[in-house]
Structure formats: C-alpha cells, structure tokens
Short mmCIF file of C-alpha atoms in Angstrom, two decimals:
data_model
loop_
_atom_site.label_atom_id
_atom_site.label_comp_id
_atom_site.label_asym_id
_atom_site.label_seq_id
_atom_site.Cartn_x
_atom_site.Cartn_y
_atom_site.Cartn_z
CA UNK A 25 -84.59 -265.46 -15.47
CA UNK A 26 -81.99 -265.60 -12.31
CA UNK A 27 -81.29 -267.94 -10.36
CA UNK A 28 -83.13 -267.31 -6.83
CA UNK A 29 -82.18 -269.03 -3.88
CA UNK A 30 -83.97 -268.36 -0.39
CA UNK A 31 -86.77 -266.88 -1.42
CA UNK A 32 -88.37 -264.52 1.41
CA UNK A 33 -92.11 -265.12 3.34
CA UNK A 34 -93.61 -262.13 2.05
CA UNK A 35 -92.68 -263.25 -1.97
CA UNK A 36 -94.64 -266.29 -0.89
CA UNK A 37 -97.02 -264.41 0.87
CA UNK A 38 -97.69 -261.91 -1.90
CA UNK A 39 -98.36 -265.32 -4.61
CA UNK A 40 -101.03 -266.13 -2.25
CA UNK A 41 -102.69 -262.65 -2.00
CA UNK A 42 -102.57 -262.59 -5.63
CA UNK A 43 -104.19 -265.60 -6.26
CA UNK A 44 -106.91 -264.75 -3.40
CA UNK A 45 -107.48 -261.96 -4.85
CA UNK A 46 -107.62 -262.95 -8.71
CA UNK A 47 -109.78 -265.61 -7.13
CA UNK A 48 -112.01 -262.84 -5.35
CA UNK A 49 -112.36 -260.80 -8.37
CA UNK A 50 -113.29 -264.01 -10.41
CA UNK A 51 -116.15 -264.80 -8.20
CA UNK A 52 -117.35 -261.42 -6.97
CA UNK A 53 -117.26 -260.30 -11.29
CA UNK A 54 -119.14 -263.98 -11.79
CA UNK A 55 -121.71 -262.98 -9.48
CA UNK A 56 -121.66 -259.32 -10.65
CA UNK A 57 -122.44 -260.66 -13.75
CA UNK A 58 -125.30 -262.66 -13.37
CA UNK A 59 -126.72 -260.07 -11.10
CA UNK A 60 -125.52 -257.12 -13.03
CA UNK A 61 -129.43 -256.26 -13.93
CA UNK A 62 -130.81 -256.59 -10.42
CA UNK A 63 -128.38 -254.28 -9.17
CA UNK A 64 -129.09 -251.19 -8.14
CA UNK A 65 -126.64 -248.47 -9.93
CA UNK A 66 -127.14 -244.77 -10.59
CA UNK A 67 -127.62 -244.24 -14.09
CA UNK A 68 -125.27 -241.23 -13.76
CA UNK A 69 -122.70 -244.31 -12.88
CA UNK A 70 -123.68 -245.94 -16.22
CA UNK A 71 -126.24 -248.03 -14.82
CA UNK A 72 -126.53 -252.04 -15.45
CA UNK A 73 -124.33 -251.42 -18.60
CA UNK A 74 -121.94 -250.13 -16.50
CA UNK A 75 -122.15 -253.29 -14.30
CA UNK A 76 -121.70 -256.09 -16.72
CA UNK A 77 -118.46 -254.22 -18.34
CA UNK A 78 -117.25 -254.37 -14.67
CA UNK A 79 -118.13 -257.58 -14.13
CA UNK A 80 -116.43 -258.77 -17.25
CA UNK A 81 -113.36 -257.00 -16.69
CA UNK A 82 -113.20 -257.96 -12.95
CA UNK A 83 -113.55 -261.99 -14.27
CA UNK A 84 -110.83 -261.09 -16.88
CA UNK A 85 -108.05 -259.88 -14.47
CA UNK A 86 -109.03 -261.96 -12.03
CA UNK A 87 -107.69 -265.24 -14.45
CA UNK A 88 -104.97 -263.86 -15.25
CA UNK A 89 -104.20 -263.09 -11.73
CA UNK A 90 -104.72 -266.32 -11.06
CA UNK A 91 -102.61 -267.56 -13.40
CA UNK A 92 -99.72 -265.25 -13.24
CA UNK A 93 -99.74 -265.63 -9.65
CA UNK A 94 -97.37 -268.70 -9.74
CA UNK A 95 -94.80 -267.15 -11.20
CA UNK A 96 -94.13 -264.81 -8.85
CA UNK A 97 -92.64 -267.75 -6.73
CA UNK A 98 -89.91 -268.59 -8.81
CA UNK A 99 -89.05 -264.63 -8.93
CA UNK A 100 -90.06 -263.92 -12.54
CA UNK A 101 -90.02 -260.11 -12.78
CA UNK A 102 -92.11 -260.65 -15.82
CA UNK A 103 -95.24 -262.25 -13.36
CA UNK A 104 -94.38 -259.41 -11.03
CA UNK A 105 -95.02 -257.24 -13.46
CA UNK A 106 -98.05 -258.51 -14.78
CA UNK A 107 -99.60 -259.30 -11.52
CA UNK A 108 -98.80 -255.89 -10.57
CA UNK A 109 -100.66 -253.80 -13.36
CA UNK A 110 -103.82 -256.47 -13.42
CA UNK A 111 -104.02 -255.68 -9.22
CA UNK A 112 -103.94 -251.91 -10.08
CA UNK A 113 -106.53 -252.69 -12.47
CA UNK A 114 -108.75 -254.69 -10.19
CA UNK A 115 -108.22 -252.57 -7.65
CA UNK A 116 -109.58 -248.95 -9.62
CA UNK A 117 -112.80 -251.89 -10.85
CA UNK A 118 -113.83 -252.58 -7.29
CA UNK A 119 -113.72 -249.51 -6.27
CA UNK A 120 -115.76 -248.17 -9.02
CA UNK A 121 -118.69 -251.39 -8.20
CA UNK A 122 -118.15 -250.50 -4.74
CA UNK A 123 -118.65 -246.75 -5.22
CA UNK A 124 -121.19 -246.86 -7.62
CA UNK A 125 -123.35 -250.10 -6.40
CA UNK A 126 -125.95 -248.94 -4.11
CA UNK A 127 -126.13 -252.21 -1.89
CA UNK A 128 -123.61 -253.70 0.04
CA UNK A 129 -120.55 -254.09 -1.87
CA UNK A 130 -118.59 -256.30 0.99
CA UNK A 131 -116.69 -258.19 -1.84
CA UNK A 132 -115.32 -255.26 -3.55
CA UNK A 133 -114.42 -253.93 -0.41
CA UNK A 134 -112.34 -257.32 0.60
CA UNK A 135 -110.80 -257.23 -2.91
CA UNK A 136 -109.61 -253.89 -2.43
CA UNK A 137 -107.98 -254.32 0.52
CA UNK A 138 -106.41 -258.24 -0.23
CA UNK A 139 -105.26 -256.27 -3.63
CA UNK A 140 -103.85 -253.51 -1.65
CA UNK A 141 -101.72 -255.15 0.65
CA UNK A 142 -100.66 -257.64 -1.64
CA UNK A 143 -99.16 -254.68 -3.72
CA UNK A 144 -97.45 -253.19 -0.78
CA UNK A 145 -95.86 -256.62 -0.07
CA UNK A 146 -94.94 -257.06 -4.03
CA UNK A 147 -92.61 -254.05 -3.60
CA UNK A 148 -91.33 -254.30 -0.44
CA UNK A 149 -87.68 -253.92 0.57
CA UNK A 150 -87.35 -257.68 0.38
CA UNK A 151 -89.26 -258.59 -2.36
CA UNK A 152 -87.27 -256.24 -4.70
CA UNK A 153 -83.85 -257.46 -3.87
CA UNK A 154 -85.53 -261.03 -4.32
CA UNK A 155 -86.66 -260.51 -8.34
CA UNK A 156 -83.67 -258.02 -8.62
CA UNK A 157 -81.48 -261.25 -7.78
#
C-alpha cells in the first residue's frame, strides 16, 4: 500500500457511511431475522424462507462492512474494493426486503440510500486520485 498524505473529507466521510450502513444492515437483518416469520411476504417473493436468507445475508455484509470500513481511511484499495462489492450487495438485499415486505420497510429504505451515497462518494473525483496515490 502507498503512502497517502492529506487524505480528503469525503474518504473520511465515505468510512463513516460504510460503517453506518454495515451497521444498518446488521441491525435491520438482526431484526429481520427474528421477525422473519411474522412478516408478511408474498409467497411469489419466496415467502418467510425468503426472509431469513435475507436477513442472514444482510447480517453477513453488514460485518464485514463494518469491518472493512476502517481501511478505507488509510487508502487501502483492497478495503475499497471490498466495501464496494459488499454495498452493491446490500444494496440489491434491501431492496429486495423492501420490495417484497409488505409492511413498512423504513430500514431498508435508509440502508439503501446511506449505501447509495456512500458509493457515489467512494468513487468520486477525489477519492480516486486519493487510493490511486
């Protein structure tokens, strides 16, 4: 890894993003989880099966989100791109639960769009001449 110096506000910014939303994802698949057979999903959407495999993989990107996350700071192209297919990942899962779910899917929604914008940031102008450095 390069040596970075001056690393810019929206590097930083992204690290947090990532880790709020591998955070999000952590809680919103814990909760999925535990709820998965009270929730309300069309069986054509693959119904509480369906639920607990999203829930499962929503808690698995979601830790390593949250553990990549950090080494986006130190401009490790490796953690960028990590963090960058587990958010595309996480991103296509909550929009699936919040599709499919019937209810109110307000944390799927939030983790789409924290995920969202923290992958326009994590390829920004700026943040590629940072981890191309």
């Amino acid at each position: 890894m390069a040596q970075h110096t001056g690393r810019p506000a929206g590097v930083t910014i992204v690290a947090i993003i990532a880790w709020i939303s591998g955070a999000i994802d952590l809680v919103v698949g814990t909760i999925g989880f535990f709820r998965a057979s009270a929730i309300a999903v069309d069986p054509q959407w693959g119904g509480a099966g369906a639920v607990y495999v999203s829930a499962i993989v929503s808690i698995i990107l979601g830790l390593i989100t949250v553990i990549v996350a950090g080494g986006l700071l130190g401009g490790n192209t490796a953690a960028r791109l990590i963090v960058t297919v587990v958010m595309v990942l996480s991103l296509i899962s909550s929009l699936f639960v919040a599709v499919a779910a019937l209810g109110n899917p307000v944390g799927e929604w939030l983790s789409i769009l924290v995920t969202f914008i923290g992958l326009i940031l994590l390829w920004s102008r700026k943040a590629n001449a940072f981890f191309n450095g």
